[in-house]
Short mmCIF file of C-alpha atoms in Angstrom, two decimals:
data_model
loop_
_atom_site.label_atom_id
_atom_site.label_comp_id
_atom_site.label_asym_id
_atom_site.label_seq_id
_atom_site.Cartn_x
_atom_site.Cartn_y
_atom_site.Cartn_z
CA MET A 24 114.92 112.85 77.67
CA TRP A 25 117.46 115.53 78.61
CA LEU A 26 115.33 116.64 81.54
CA TYR A 27 115.44 113.14 83.01
CA LEU A 28 119.19 112.81 82.35
CA ILE A 29 119.80 116.05 84.26
CA ILE A 30 117.89 114.55 87.19
CA PHE A 31 120.11 111.47 87.10
CA PHE A 32 123.40 113.32 86.89
CA ILE A 33 122.77 115.71 89.80
CA PRO A 34 123.45 113.03 92.48
CA VAL A 35 126.27 111.66 90.30
CA PHE A 36 127.92 115.09 90.38
CA LEU A 37 127.43 115.38 94.15
CA PHE A 38 128.88 111.92 94.70
CA GLN A 39 131.91 112.40 92.47
CA PHE A 40 132.96 115.87 93.56
CA SER A 41 132.06 116.22 97.24
CA GLU A 42 132.90 113.51 99.75
CA ARG A 43 131.62 115.63 102.62
CA LEU A 44 128.07 115.29 101.25
CA ALA A 45 128.10 111.51 101.77
CA LYS A 46 126.00 111.82 104.95
CA ASP A 47 124.62 115.32 104.52
CA VAL A 48 120.99 115.00 105.60
CA PRO A 49 119.77 118.44 104.39
CA ILE A 50 121.22 117.82 100.91
CA MET A 51 119.53 114.41 100.70
CA ALA A 52 116.27 115.96 101.89
CA MET A 53 116.50 118.59 99.15
CA MET A 54 117.26 115.98 96.48
CA LEU A 55 114.38 113.72 97.47
CA GLY A 56 112.09 116.73 97.92
CA ALA A 57 112.93 117.90 94.39
CA LEU A 58 112.24 114.41 93.01
CA ALA A 59 108.92 114.28 94.87
CA LEU A 60 107.96 117.66 93.45
CA PHE A 61 108.93 116.57 89.93
CA VAL A 62 106.94 113.32 90.16
CA GLY A 63 103.98 114.68 92.12
CA MET A 64 103.39 117.69 89.89
CA GLY A 65 103.36 115.68 86.68
CA ASP A 66 100.02 116.11 84.91
CA MET A 67 98.75 112.53 85.25
CA LEU A 68 102.10 111.12 84.10
CA GLY A 69 101.93 107.43 84.86
CA GLY A 70 98.83 106.64 82.88
CA TYR A 71 95.74 104.75 83.90
CA ASP A 72 96.68 104.28 87.55
CA ARG A 73 96.65 107.99 88.28
CA TYR A 74 93.23 108.35 86.71
CA ILE A 75 91.68 105.55 88.74
CA TYR A 76 93.24 106.80 91.98
CA GLY A 77 92.14 110.32 91.11
CA GLU A 78 88.57 109.20 90.44
CA ILE A 79 88.42 107.28 93.71
CA PHE A 80 89.76 110.26 95.63
CA ASP A 81 87.28 112.63 93.97
CA SER A 82 84.44 110.31 95.02
CA ILE A 83 85.68 110.19 98.62
CA ALA A 84 86.22 113.98 98.63
CA ASN A 85 82.61 114.43 97.49
CA THR A 86 81.49 112.43 100.52
CA THR A 87 83.66 114.56 102.79
CA THR A 88 82.31 117.78 101.26
CA ALA A 89 78.70 116.64 101.65
CA GLY A 90 79.32 115.46 105.21
CA ARG A 91 77.93 112.00 104.46
CA SER A 92 78.96 108.70 106.01
CA TYR A 93 81.82 106.93 104.25
CA LEU A 94 80.19 103.62 105.10
CA LEU A 95 76.83 104.61 103.61
CA ASP A 96 78.58 105.88 100.48
CA ARG A 97 80.41 102.55 100.28
CA ALA A 98 83.82 104.20 100.05
CA PHE A 99 85.48 101.10 101.46
CA ASP A 100 84.08 99.00 98.61
CA PHE A 101 86.78 100.40 96.33
CA PHE A 102 89.43 98.37 98.14
CA PRO A 103 87.54 96.04 100.51
CA LYS A 104 90.70 94.18 101.56
CA GLU A 105 92.86 97.29 101.82
CA PRO A 106 91.06 99.77 104.11
CA GLY A 107 94.29 101.52 105.01
CA PHE A 108 94.48 103.16 101.61
CA ILE A 109 90.87 104.33 101.87
CA TRP A 110 91.57 105.84 105.28
CA TYR A 111 94.56 107.61 103.74
CA ASN A 112 92.23 109.04 101.05
CA ILE A 113 89.73 110.11 103.70
CA ILE A 114 92.35 111.91 105.80
CA VAL A 115 93.74 113.77 102.77
CA SER A 116 90.19 114.69 101.71
CA TRP A 117 89.82 116.64 104.96
CA PHE A 118 92.44 119.07 103.62
CA THR A 119 91.79 119.11 99.87
CA GLU A 120 89.21 117.92 97.37
CA ASN A 121 91.48 118.19 94.33
CA ARG A 122 92.95 115.07 92.73
CA TYR A 123 96.18 116.81 91.72
CA ILE A 124 96.89 117.96 95.26
CA PHE A 125 96.03 114.46 96.50
CA ILE A 126 98.57 112.86 94.15
CA LEU A 127 101.16 115.48 95.15
CA ILE A 128 100.59 114.76 98.86
CA LEU A 129 100.71 111.00 98.22
CA THR A 130 103.98 111.35 96.32
CA PHE A 131 105.54 113.44 99.09
CA THR A 132 104.41 110.82 101.62
CA VAL A 133 106.25 108.11 99.67
CA TYR A 134 109.42 110.18 99.34
CA CYS A 135 109.36 111.24 102.99
CA LEU A 136 109.17 107.56 104.01
CA LEU A 137 111.99 106.78 101.57
CA PHE A 138 114.01 109.60 103.18
CA VAL A 139 113.56 108.00 106.61
CA SER A 140 114.87 104.63 105.42
CA LEU A 141 117.81 106.02 103.43
CA ARG A 142 118.83 108.21 106.34
CA ARG A 143 118.82 105.20 108.64
CA TYR A 144 120.62 102.68 106.45
CA ALA A 145 122.50 104.23 103.50
CA GLU A 146 126.25 104.83 103.94
CA ASN A 147 126.40 107.40 101.14
CA TYR A 148 123.26 109.37 100.37
CA PRO A 149 124.02 110.61 96.82
CA PHE A 150 125.10 107.13 95.73
CA ALA A 151 122.00 105.54 97.28
CA ILE A 152 119.85 107.99 95.31
CA ILE A 153 121.71 107.02 92.12
CA VAL A 154 120.80 103.37 92.75
CA PHE A 155 117.22 104.39 93.55
CA LEU A 156 116.96 106.30 90.26
CA GLY A 157 118.17 103.29 88.29
CA LEU A 158 115.95 100.74 90.00
CA TRP A 159 112.77 102.36 91.27
CA PHE A 160 112.32 106.04 90.42
CA PHE A 161 110.04 105.65 87.40
CA PHE A 162 107.72 103.28 89.21
CA THR A 163 106.84 106.02 91.71
CA PHE A 164 105.03 107.81 88.88
CA THR A 165 102.37 105.16 88.45
CA TYR A 166 102.24 102.31 91.02
CA LEU A 167 101.20 104.69 93.78
CA ARG A 168 99.58 102.25 96.19
CA GLN A 169 102.31 99.64 95.98
CA VAL A 170 105.22 102.04 96.43
CA LEU A 171 103.39 103.54 99.41
CA GLY A 172 102.90 100.06 100.86
CA ALA A 173 106.59 99.24 100.38
CA THR A 174 107.89 102.43 102.00
CA VAL A 175 105.52 101.92 104.94
CA ALA A 176 106.74 98.33 105.33
CA TRP A 177 110.35 99.56 105.57
CA LEU A 178 109.45 101.43 108.76
CA SER A 179 109.37 98.00 110.43
CA ILE A 180 113.05 97.23 109.73
CA PRO A 181 114.24 98.57 113.14
CA TYR A 182 111.96 96.00 114.77
CA ILE A 183 113.58 93.21 112.74
CA ILE A 184 117.00 94.38 113.88
CA LYS A 185 115.95 94.72 117.54
CA ARG A 186 113.76 91.56 117.45
CA LYS A 187 110.47 93.19 118.42
CA PRO A 188 107.83 91.03 116.70
CA ILE A 189 104.68 92.83 117.87
CA LYS A 190 105.80 96.22 116.56
CA PHE A 191 107.07 94.63 113.35
CA PHE A 192 103.78 92.93 112.55
CA ILE A 193 101.73 96.01 113.41
CA VAL A 194 103.66 98.03 110.82
CA ALA A 195 103.58 95.16 108.33
CA LEU A 196 99.80 94.84 108.71
CA ILE A 197 99.41 98.57 108.09
CA ALA A 198 101.41 98.11 104.87
CA MET A 199 99.12 95.20 103.92
CA SER A 200 96.10 97.43 104.50
CA ILE A 201 97.50 99.73 101.81
CA HIS A 202 98.40 97.00 99.33
CA LYS A 203 97.82 93.33 100.07
CA SER A 204 101.00 92.32 98.26
CA ALA A 205 102.87 93.46 101.39
CA VAL A 206 102.14 89.97 102.72
CA VAL A 207 105.38 88.91 101.00
CA PHE A 208 107.26 91.09 103.49
CA MET A 209 106.04 89.10 106.50
CA PRO A 210 108.61 86.24 106.34
CA VAL A 211 111.54 88.67 106.51
CA TYR A 212 111.22 88.88 110.29
CA PHE A 213 112.09 85.20 110.66
CA ILE A 214 115.00 84.96 108.20
CA ALA A 215 116.65 88.38 107.82
CA HIS A 216 118.70 88.16 111.03
CA ILE A 217 120.23 84.75 110.19
CA GLN A 218 123.81 84.50 108.98
CA TRP A 219 123.49 82.41 105.82
CA SER A 220 126.39 80.45 104.38
CA LYS A 221 127.38 80.87 100.75
CA LYS A 222 126.32 77.30 100.03
CA MET A 223 122.84 77.91 101.47
CA VAL A 224 122.47 81.11 99.43
CA GLU A 225 123.54 79.28 96.29
CA ARG A 226 121.02 76.48 96.84
CA THR A 227 118.24 78.94 97.59
CA MET A 228 118.83 80.83 94.34
CA ILE A 229 118.85 77.61 92.32
CA VAL A 230 115.58 76.47 93.91
CA ALA A 231 114.03 79.90 93.30
CA LEU A 232 114.96 79.73 89.63
CA LEU A 233 113.63 76.18 89.23
CA LEU A 234 110.35 77.11 90.90
CA GLY A 235 110.22 80.25 88.76
CA ILE A 236 110.15 78.15 85.62
CA SER A 237 107.02 76.38 86.92
CA SER A 238 103.46 77.77 87.07
CA ILE A 239 103.50 78.28 90.87
CA PRO A 240 104.71 81.93 90.88
CA ASN A 241 101.97 83.11 88.53
CA ALA A 242 99.33 81.57 90.77
CA LEU A 243 100.79 83.35 93.81
CA PHE A 244 100.96 86.66 91.97
CA SER A 245 97.32 86.31 90.92
CA ALA A 246 96.37 85.77 94.57
CA TYR A 247 98.48 88.46 96.26
CA GLY A 248 100.12 90.77 93.75
CA ASP A 249 97.37 91.79 91.38
CA MET A 250 95.32 94.95 91.35
CA SER A 251 91.92 95.36 92.96
CA GLN A 252 88.66 95.12 91.09
CA VAL A 253 88.62 98.83 90.32
CA GLU A 254 91.98 98.63 88.57
CA MET A 255 92.71 97.47 85.07
CA GLN A 256 93.88 93.92 85.56
CA SER A 257 94.28 93.23 81.85
CA ASP A 258 97.35 95.46 81.78
CA TYR A 259 98.90 93.82 84.82
CA SER A 260 98.66 90.14 84.01
CA ALA A 261 100.72 87.69 86.00
CA SER A 262 101.70 85.38 83.16
CA GLY A 263 104.31 86.17 80.58
CA GLY A 264 107.36 84.89 78.76
CA PHE A 265 110.79 84.27 80.23
CA ARG A 266 111.98 87.60 81.65
CA ILE A 267 115.63 87.79 80.66
CA ALA A 268 115.85 91.23 82.34
CA TYR A 269 114.95 89.67 85.72
CA LEU A 270 117.63 87.02 85.27
CA LEU A 271 120.35 89.49 84.26
CA GLU A 272 119.48 91.86 87.09
CA ALA A 273 119.47 89.10 89.72
CA VAL A 274 122.71 87.56 88.46
CA PHE A 275 124.47 90.93 88.36
CA PHE A 276 123.47 91.87 91.91
CA LEU A 277 124.31 88.37 93.18
CA TRP A 278 127.72 88.59 91.55
CA ILE A 279 128.46 91.90 93.30
CA ILE A 280 127.23 90.57 96.65
CA TRP A 281 129.00 87.21 96.20
CA ASP A 282 132.33 88.89 95.50
CA ASN A 283 132.05 90.85 98.78
CA TYR A 284 130.12 88.32 100.86
CA ASP A 285 132.98 87.34 103.17
CA GLU A 286 133.38 90.95 104.29
CA LEU A 287 129.65 91.36 104.93
CA GLU A 288 128.67 88.11 106.64
CA ASP A 289 130.39 89.03 109.94
CA CYS A 290 128.96 92.54 110.02
CA ASP A 291 126.56 94.16 112.48
CA MET A 292 122.90 93.18 112.62
CA LYS A 293 121.69 96.19 110.60
CA THR A 294 123.98 95.39 107.67
CA ARG A 295 123.13 91.69 107.86
CA VAL A 296 119.38 92.36 107.73
CA LEU A 297 119.78 94.62 104.69
CA LEU A 298 122.10 92.08 103.05
CA ASN A 299 119.55 89.31 103.50
CA MET A 300 116.82 91.58 102.14
CA ALA A 301 118.97 92.14 99.04
CA LEU A 302 119.34 88.37 98.65
CA ILE A 303 115.58 87.91 99.00
CA PHE A 304 115.10 90.57 96.32
CA CYS A 305 117.28 88.56 93.93
CA ALA A 306 115.54 85.30 94.85
CA MET A 307 112.14 86.85 94.10
CA LEU A 308 113.29 88.05 90.69
CA LEU A 309 114.34 84.47 89.91
CA PHE A 310 111.13 83.09 91.40
CA PHE A 311 109.02 85.33 89.12
CA ILE A 312 111.22 84.80 86.07
CA ARG A 313 108.16 83.94 83.93
CA SER A 314 105.81 86.54 85.37
CA GLU A 315 105.06 89.73 83.48
CA ASN A 316 104.66 91.77 86.64
CA GLY A 317 105.52 89.42 89.50
CA GLY A 318 108.81 91.22 89.98
CA ARG A 319 106.83 94.05 91.58
CA LEU A 320 106.53 91.87 94.67
CA SER A 321 110.29 92.13 95.09
CA TRP A 322 109.93 95.87 95.69
CA TYR A 323 109.35 95.25 99.38
CA TYR A 324 113.02 94.27 99.55
CA MET A 325 114.28 97.09 97.33
CA ILE A 326 115.71 99.04 100.27
CA GLY A 327 117.99 96.08 100.96
CA VAL A 328 119.43 96.22 97.45
CA ILE A 329 119.87 100.00 97.48
CA CYS A 330 121.66 100.07 100.83
CA THR A 331 123.70 96.87 100.39
CA LEU A 332 125.03 97.94 97.00
CA THR A 333 125.85 101.34 98.47
CA THR A 334 127.69 99.73 101.39
CA ILE A 335 129.71 97.48 99.08
CA CYS A 336 130.63 100.30 96.70
CA MET A 337 131.81 102.52 99.56
CA ARG A 338 134.30 99.96 100.91
CA GLY A 339 138.02 100.22 100.23
CA ASN A 340 139.08 100.36 96.61
CA ASN A 341 135.48 99.74 95.47
CA VAL A 342 134.90 103.49 95.65
CA HIS A 343 137.28 103.99 92.72
CA SER A 344 136.59 100.76 90.79
CA LEU A 345 133.16 99.27 91.44
CA ALA A 346 131.26 102.49 92.21
CA PRO A 347 131.83 104.10 88.76
CA ALA A 348 130.84 100.83 87.07
CA MET A 349 127.68 100.70 89.19
CA ILE A 350 126.79 104.25 88.15
CA VAL A 351 127.07 103.22 84.49
CA VAL A 352 124.80 100.22 85.11
CA MET A 353 122.22 102.37 86.91
CA LEU A 354 122.30 104.87 84.03
CA PHE A 355 121.68 102.01 81.61
CA LEU A 356 118.72 100.79 83.68
CA PHE A 357 117.41 104.35 84.00
CA ILE A 358 117.49 104.90 80.22
CA ARG A 359 116.13 101.41 79.50
CA ILE A 360 113.01 101.94 81.60
CA PHE A 361 112.46 105.42 80.18
CA ASN A 362 112.71 104.17 76.59
CA ALA A 363 110.54 101.11 77.31
CA TRP A 364 107.80 103.32 78.70
CA GLN A 365 107.94 105.54 75.63
CA GLY A 366 107.40 102.60 73.25
CA GLN A 367 104.15 102.02 71.43
CA ASN A 368 103.38 98.95 73.51
CA ASN A 369 103.51 101.09 76.66
CA TYR A 370 101.47 104.04 75.49
CA LEU A 371 99.73 104.14 78.88
CA LEU A 372 102.92 105.03 80.73
CA ASN A 373 104.92 107.41 78.54
CA LEU A 374 106.60 110.17 80.54
CA TYR A 375 107.55 112.55 77.73
CA PRO A 376 106.82 115.32 77.08
CA TYR A 377 106.81 116.31 80.73
CA LYS A 378 103.94 118.59 81.77
CA THR A 379 102.89 119.82 85.21
CA PHE A 380 99.36 120.51 86.41
CA LEU A 381 100.24 124.21 86.76
CA SER A 382 99.23 124.75 83.13
CA PRO A 383 95.77 124.00 81.68
CA GLY A 384 95.05 121.51 78.92
CA PHE A 385 96.57 118.12 78.29
CA ARG A 386 99.37 116.53 76.29
CA PRO A 387 98.44 116.06 72.60
CA GLY A 388 97.98 112.42 71.69
CA ASP A 389 97.95 111.25 75.29
CA TYR A 390 96.25 107.84 75.12
CA SER A 391 95.47 107.72 78.83
CA TYR A 392 93.79 111.12 78.76
CA GLU A 393 91.75 110.24 75.68
CA HIS A 394 90.47 106.98 77.16
CA TYR A 395 90.34 107.52 80.93
CA GLU A 396 89.70 111.18 81.69
CA TYR A 397 86.46 111.17 83.68
CA ASP A 398 86.10 114.90 84.46
CA HIS A 399 86.80 117.34 81.63
CA LYS A 400 86.39 120.34 83.93
CA TYR A 401 89.99 119.63 84.87
CA ASP A 402 91.01 120.44 81.27
CA ASP A 403 90.55 124.18 81.64
CA ASN A 404 91.30 124.58 85.33
CA LYS A 405 93.33 121.94 87.16
CA LEU A 406 92.38 123.50 90.49
CA TYR A 407 88.67 123.99 89.84
CA ARG A 408 88.09 121.74 92.84
CA LYS A 409 89.39 123.31 96.04
CA ALA A 410 93.10 122.81 96.44
CA PHE A 411 92.80 123.51 100.17
CA ARG A 412 89.69 123.32 102.31
CA PHE A 413 90.89 125.82 104.89
CA LYS A 414 91.24 129.56 104.39
CA ILE A 415 93.88 131.86 105.83
CA ASN A 416 92.14 135.03 107.03
CA ALA A 417 94.28 138.14 106.60
CA LYS A 418 94.52 140.44 109.62
CA ARG A 419 92.60 143.66 109.27
#
């Protein structure tokens, strides 16, 4: 646990004791790079998902090594509706045939895309990373396809701001080709630039909550938010009890936004788009209030929450009053997710003890390893499959 707490408090320290680092790009790049290295080098931390993605990559890498046709080997059958992710696997397989290097490259891709969005929209980089750690960090260990789809979708935000529909939908379709749940991001182009009144926001949230109590959201999640056939759908069911955590999270964020709404509604287009994305995020949490995993669809609007909360906390006296309170809330969320994933009911996802793939063997008592390891040659040598396909010839 202490290792993860150290990770959380590094950006807190930078935020509290150095104002000049608020927009320091190299420092943010180093922080996100360190997080990517920490997540990407974890030895299958994240459970079943890493094993299935690793097995799919190994299969595609075998095709690349043998020089066979990806179509004849039916590589695209793994995700027939999401060919973009298969093409990503194929491209990476040209450089490595090792699942650990693949996951490391995939993780760095996600964090590089996150870096692009935070650099564009966050007013204070350390604080934005604090919010990211509280809301989304742990999910980058396991939901690899969906976090990749979300960070790709965020590349289309400039085209929402500048009203360029063709470019927006091209990027959005690429995100959908990685994970079909990105379809929920499509409507943002038509509504994110509108200046909504408080009364309209209030009515929208009430309607979202009322619909969330019905069976409609679970049906939508089953159609667009679930995993593909190769993934373990039993662990990602749409139905579930009333999610009090979704309600509390949505209400808290809405309260912060509501209290500062008058200052934000007359802002520039960039801030307005991110504000509306934050509101959509809250509406989706309310809409999926009875869904076990439907809240994952709200991730496509996560950047709006991160940047809007950062903007609010950096304004006026909020820096000294609201910002410290927000840090405490993010720490609570950070610890809550960590502890929840360590519980017996979440044995597939536990993140402690932390182990990298630089050492052989596996974590004792690791349920995911015991049930889903498909290649025990990795036990003794994590890099028994080529880490890099190219060789650097030394000069004679």
